[in-house]
Coordinates of C-alpha atoms in Angstrom, one line a residue:
X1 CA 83.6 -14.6 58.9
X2 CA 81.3 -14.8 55.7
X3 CA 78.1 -16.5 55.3
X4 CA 79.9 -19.4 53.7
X5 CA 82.4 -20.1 56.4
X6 CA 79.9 -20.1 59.0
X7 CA 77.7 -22.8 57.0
X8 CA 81.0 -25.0 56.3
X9 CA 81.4 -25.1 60.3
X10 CA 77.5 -25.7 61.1
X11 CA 77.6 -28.4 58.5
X12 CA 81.1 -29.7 59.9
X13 CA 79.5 -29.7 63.4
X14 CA 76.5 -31.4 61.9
X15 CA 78.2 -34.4 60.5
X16 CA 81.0 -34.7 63.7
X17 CA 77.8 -35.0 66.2
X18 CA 75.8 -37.2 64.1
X19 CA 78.9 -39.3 62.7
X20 CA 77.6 -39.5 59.6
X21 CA 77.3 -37.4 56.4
X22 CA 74.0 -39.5 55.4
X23 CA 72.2 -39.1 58.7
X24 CA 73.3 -35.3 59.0
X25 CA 72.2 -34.5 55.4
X26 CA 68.8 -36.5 56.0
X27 CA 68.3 -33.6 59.5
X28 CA 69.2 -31.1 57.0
X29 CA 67.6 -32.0 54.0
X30 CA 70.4 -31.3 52.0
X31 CA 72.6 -33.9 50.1
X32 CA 75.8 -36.0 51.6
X33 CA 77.7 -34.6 48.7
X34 CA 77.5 -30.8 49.4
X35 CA 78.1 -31.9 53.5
X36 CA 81.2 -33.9 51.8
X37 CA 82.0 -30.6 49.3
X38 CA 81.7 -28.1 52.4
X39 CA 84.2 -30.3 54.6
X40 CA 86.0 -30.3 51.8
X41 CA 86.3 -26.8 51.9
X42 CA 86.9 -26.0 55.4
X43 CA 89.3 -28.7 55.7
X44 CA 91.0 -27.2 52.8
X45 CA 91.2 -23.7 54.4
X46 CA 92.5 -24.4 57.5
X47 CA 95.0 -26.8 56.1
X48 CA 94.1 -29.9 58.8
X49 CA 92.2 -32.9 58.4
X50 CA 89.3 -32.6 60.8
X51 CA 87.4 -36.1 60.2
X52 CA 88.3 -39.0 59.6
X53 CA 86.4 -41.4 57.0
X54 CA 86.1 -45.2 56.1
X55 CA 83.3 -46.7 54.4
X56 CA 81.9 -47.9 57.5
X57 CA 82.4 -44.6 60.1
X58 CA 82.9 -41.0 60.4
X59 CA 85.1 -39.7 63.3
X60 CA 86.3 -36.8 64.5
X61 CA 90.5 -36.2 64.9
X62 CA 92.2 -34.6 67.4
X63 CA 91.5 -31.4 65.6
X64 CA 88.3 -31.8 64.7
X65 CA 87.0 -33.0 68.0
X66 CA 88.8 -29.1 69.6
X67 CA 87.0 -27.5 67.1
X68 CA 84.1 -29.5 67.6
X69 CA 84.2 -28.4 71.6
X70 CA 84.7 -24.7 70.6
X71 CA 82.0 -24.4 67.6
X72 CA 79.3 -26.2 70.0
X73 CA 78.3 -23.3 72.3
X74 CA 79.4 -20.5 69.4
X75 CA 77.0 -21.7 67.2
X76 CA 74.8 -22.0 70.4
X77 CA 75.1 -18.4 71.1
X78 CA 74.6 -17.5 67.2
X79 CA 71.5 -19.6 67.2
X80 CA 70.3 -17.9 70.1
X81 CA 70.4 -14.5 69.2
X82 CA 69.0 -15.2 65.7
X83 CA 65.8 -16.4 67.3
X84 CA 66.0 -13.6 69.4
X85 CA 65.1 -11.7 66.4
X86 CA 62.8 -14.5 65.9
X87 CA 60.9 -13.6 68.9
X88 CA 60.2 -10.5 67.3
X89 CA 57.9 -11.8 65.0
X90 CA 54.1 -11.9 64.7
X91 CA 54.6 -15.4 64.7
X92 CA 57.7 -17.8 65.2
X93 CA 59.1 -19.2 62.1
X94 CA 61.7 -21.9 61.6
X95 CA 62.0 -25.4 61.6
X96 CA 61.4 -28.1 64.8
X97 CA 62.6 -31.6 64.8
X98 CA 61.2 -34.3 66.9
X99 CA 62.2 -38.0 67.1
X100 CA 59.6 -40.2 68.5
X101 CA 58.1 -43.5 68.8
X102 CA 55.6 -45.2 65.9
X103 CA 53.0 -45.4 68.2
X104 CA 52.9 -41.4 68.9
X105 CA 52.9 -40.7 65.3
X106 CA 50.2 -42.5 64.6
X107 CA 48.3 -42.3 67.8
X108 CA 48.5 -39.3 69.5
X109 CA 50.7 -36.8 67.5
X110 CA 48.3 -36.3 64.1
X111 CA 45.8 -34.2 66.1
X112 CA 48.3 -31.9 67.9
X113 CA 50.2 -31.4 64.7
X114 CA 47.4 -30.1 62.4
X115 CA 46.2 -27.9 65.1
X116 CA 49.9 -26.6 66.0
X117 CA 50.8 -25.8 62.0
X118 CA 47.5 -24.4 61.7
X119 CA 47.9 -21.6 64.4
X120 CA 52.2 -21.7 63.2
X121 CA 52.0 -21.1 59.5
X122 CA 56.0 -20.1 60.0
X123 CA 56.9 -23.2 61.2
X124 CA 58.1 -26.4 59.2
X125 CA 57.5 -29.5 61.6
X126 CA 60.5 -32.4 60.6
X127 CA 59.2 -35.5 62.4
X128 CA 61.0 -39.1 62.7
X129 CA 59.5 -41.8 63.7
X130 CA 61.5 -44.6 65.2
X131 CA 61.5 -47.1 67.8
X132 CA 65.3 -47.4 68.4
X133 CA 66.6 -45.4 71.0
X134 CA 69.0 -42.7 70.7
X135 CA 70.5 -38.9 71.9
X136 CA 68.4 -36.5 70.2
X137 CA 70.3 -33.6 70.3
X138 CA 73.8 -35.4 69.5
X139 CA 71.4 -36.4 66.5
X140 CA 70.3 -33.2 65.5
X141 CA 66.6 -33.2 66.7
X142 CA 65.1 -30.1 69.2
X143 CA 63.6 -32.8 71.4
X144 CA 61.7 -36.2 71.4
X145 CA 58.7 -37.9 72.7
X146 CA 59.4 -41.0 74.7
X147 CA 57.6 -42.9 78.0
X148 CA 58.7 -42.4 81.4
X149 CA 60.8 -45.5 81.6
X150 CA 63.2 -44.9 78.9
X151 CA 63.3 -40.6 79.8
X152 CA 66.8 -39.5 80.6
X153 CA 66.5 -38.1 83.7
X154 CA 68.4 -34.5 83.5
X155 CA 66.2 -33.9 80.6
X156 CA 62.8 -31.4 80.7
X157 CA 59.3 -33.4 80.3
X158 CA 56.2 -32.3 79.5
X159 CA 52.8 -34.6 79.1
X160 CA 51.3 -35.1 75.5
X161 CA 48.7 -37.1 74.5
X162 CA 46.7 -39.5 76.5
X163 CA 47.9 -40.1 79.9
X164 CA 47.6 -43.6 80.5
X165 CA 47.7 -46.3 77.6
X166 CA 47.6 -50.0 78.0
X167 CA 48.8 -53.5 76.0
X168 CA 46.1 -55.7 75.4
X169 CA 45.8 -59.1 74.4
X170 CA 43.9 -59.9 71.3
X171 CA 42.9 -62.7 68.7
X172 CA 40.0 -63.5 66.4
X173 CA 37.2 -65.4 67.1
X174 CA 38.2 -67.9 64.4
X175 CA 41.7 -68.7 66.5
X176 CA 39.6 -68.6 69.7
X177 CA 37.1 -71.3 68.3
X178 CA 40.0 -73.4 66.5
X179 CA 43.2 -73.1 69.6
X180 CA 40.9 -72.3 72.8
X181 CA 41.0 -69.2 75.2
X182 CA 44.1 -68.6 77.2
X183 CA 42.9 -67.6 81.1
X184 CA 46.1 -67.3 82.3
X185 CA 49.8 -66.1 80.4
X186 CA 51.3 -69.5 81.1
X187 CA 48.8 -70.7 78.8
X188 CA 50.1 -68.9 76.1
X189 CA 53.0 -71.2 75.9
X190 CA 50.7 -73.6 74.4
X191 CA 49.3 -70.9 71.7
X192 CA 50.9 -69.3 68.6
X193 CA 51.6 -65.8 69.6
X194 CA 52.4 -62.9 67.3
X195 CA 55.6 -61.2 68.5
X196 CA 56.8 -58.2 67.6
X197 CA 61.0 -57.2 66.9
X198 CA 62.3 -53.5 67.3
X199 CA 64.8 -52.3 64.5
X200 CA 67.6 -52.8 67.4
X201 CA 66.8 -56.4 67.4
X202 CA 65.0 -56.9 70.1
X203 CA 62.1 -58.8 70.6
X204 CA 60.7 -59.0 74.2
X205 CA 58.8 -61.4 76.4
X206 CA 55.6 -60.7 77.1
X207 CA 54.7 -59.0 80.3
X208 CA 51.1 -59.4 82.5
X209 CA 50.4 -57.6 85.1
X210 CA 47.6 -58.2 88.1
X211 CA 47.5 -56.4 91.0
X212 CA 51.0 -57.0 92.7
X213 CA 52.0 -60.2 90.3
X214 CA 53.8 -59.5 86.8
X215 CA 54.9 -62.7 85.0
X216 CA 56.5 -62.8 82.3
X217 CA 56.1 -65.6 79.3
X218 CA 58.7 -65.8 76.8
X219 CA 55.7 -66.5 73.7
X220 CA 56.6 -68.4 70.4
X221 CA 55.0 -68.4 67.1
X222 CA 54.3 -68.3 63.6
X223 CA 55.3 -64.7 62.9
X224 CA 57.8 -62.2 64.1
X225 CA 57.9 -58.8 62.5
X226 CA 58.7 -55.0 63.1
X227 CA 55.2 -53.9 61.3
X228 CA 52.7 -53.1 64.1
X229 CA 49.9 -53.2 60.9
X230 CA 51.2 -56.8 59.5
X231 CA 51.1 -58.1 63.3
X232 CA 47.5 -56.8 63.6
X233 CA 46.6 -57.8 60.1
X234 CA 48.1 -62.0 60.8
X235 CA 45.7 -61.8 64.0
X236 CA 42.4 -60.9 62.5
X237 CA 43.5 -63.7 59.9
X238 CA 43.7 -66.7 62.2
X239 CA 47.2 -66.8 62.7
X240 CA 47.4 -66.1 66.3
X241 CA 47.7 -63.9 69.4
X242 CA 48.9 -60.5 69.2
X243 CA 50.1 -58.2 72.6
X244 CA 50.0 -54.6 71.4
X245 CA 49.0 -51.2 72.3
X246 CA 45.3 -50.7 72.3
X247 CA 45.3 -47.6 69.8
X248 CA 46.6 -50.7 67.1
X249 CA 43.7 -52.8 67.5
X250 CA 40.7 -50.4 68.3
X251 CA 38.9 -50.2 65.2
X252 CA 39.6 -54.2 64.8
X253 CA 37.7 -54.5 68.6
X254 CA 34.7 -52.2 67.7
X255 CA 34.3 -54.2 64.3
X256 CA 34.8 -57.9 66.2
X257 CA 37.2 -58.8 64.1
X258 CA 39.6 -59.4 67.5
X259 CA 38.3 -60.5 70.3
X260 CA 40.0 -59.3 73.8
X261 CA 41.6 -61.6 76.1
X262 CA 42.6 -62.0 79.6
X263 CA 41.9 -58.1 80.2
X264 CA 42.2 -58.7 84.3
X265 CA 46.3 -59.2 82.8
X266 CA 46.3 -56.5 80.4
X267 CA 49.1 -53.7 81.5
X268 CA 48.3 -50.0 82.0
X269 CA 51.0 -47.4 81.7
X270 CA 51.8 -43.7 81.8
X271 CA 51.5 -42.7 78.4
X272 CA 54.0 -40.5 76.6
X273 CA 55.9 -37.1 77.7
X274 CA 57.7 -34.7 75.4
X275 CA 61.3 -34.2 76.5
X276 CA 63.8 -31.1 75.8
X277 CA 67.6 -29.8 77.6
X278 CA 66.6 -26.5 79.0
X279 CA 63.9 -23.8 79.2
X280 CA 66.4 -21.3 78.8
X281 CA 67.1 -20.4 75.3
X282 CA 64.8 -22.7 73.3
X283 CA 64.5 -22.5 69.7
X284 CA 61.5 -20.5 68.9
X285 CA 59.9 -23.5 67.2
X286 CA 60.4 -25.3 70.3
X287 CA 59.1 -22.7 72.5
X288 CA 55.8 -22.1 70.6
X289 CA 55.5 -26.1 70.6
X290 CA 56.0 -26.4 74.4
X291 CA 53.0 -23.9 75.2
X292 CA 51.0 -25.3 72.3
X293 CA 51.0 -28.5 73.9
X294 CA 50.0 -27.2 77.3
X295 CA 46.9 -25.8 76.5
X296 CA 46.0 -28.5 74.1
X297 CA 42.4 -30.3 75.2
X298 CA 43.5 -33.6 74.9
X299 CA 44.5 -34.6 78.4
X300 CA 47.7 -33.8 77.7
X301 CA 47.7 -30.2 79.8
X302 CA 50.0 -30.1 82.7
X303 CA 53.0 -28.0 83.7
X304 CA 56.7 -29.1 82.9
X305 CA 59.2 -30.2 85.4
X306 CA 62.0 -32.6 85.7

């Protein structure tokens, strides 16, 4: 098999798992037209149509999804014993791709990353940072950073970054002298409230916690949005309430510009875990990134385990 079959079938694999040319070009930073030309190709060669396309999906045929079964642990194998060679190496080289949340990449991966690329010139870190839920590896990523209650279960975690977080409830002294001060989350039915909408739509009630009692409001208010900064940005204006992580309105705290609320209600959490398939045959990025993160001095040290 030459060079060029072998990257018509990775990038035939690449848009059959992620079912689309545009997402598996974006993991690949290559264009959807050379994905599109290389199908093309293949497709061509073998003299079977192995996707099927419509504007609005990409889907393996019956063909396609055999070959899809067959190519997954070949290319597996041919993955693994080119980073076996990797290993090799004075250092690892290769690329690593992570999904993760917005608050990680803002909050707790920037440190860990200079520090990792430092010490891993080789390596060329591909980050996404999303909020929307999805399966890593059918996507194309190495692994992904999420908290413990959206983990899958039969997947590898690992600790990084601080270990507990918490949601706090703040506003500016200019709402608090014009609306009042909530004492208790039923009052906030009577307050404008700031509420925040993940890109799958979702925009969730507000949750206290004290002691054994959680309640849960269901908050309305002048502004819903999917920006963590324009949500922090309408509360130090007057606009209203705002229930966020702390890491978003720290520097807004130290300067006064919000005031915090309520704090016996404000909910503390395990904070977030790297997660991966298998130990056994890891990427060598992935590897290297793994032990990085254990002995990094931020809290984050721990072993793995399931």
């Amino acid at each position: 098999m030459s060079q060029a079959d072998f990257a018509d079938l990775d990038a035939f694999r690449a848009v059959a798992e992620t079912r689309s040319f545009r997402r598996a070009a974006a993991l690949r930073n290559v264009s959807a037209s050379s994905l599109s030309a290389a199908l093309q190709r293949l497709e061509a060669r073998l003299g079977v149509r192995l996707l099927n396309r419509t504007t609005r999906s990409v889907t393996p045929t019956e063909a396609g999804q055999r070959l899809l079964e067959r190519l997954r642990p070949a290319l597996g194998e041919v993955a693994a014993a080119l980073d076996a060679i990797n290993d090799l190496r004075d250092t690892p080289t290769g690329t690593l791709r992570l999904e993760v949340p917005i608050i990680v990449a803002k909050h707790v991966l920037p440190p860990i990353v200079a520090a990792f690329l430092k010490a891993y010139p080789g390596i060329t870190l591909d980050v996404r940072a999303s909020d929307v839920f999805i399966d890593v590896l059918a996507a194309g990523f190495d692994a992904g950073i999420r908290y413990d209650e959206s983990l899958e279960r039969d997947m590898i975690r690992l600790p990084i970054g601080p270990r507990r977080q918490r949601f706090v409830l703040v506003a500016s002294p200019e709402y608090l002298a014009r609306a009042g001060t909530p004492k208790h989350p039923n009052d906030l039915l009577q307050h404008a409230c700031i509420r925040h909408r993940f890109l799958s739509g979702n925009a969730p009630q507000w949750e206290f916690e004290k002691g054994r009692q959680t309640i849960r409001v269901n908050v309305t208010g002048p502004l819903i949005a999917s920006s963590s900064e324009l949500e922090v940005d309408a509360a130090i204006a007057g606009l209203g309430l705002v229930f966020t992580f702390e890491e978003f309105v720290a520097s807004a705290l130290a300067s006064g510009q919000l005031v915090g609320i309520m704090a016996d209600w404000w909910v503390e959490f395990s904070g977030p875990y790297l997660y991966y398939p298998s130990r056994n045959l890891m990427p060598a990025p992935l590897r290297a990134f793994v032990d990085f993160v254990k002995a990094f001095p931020d809290g984050s040290k721990a072993k793995d385990g399931l």
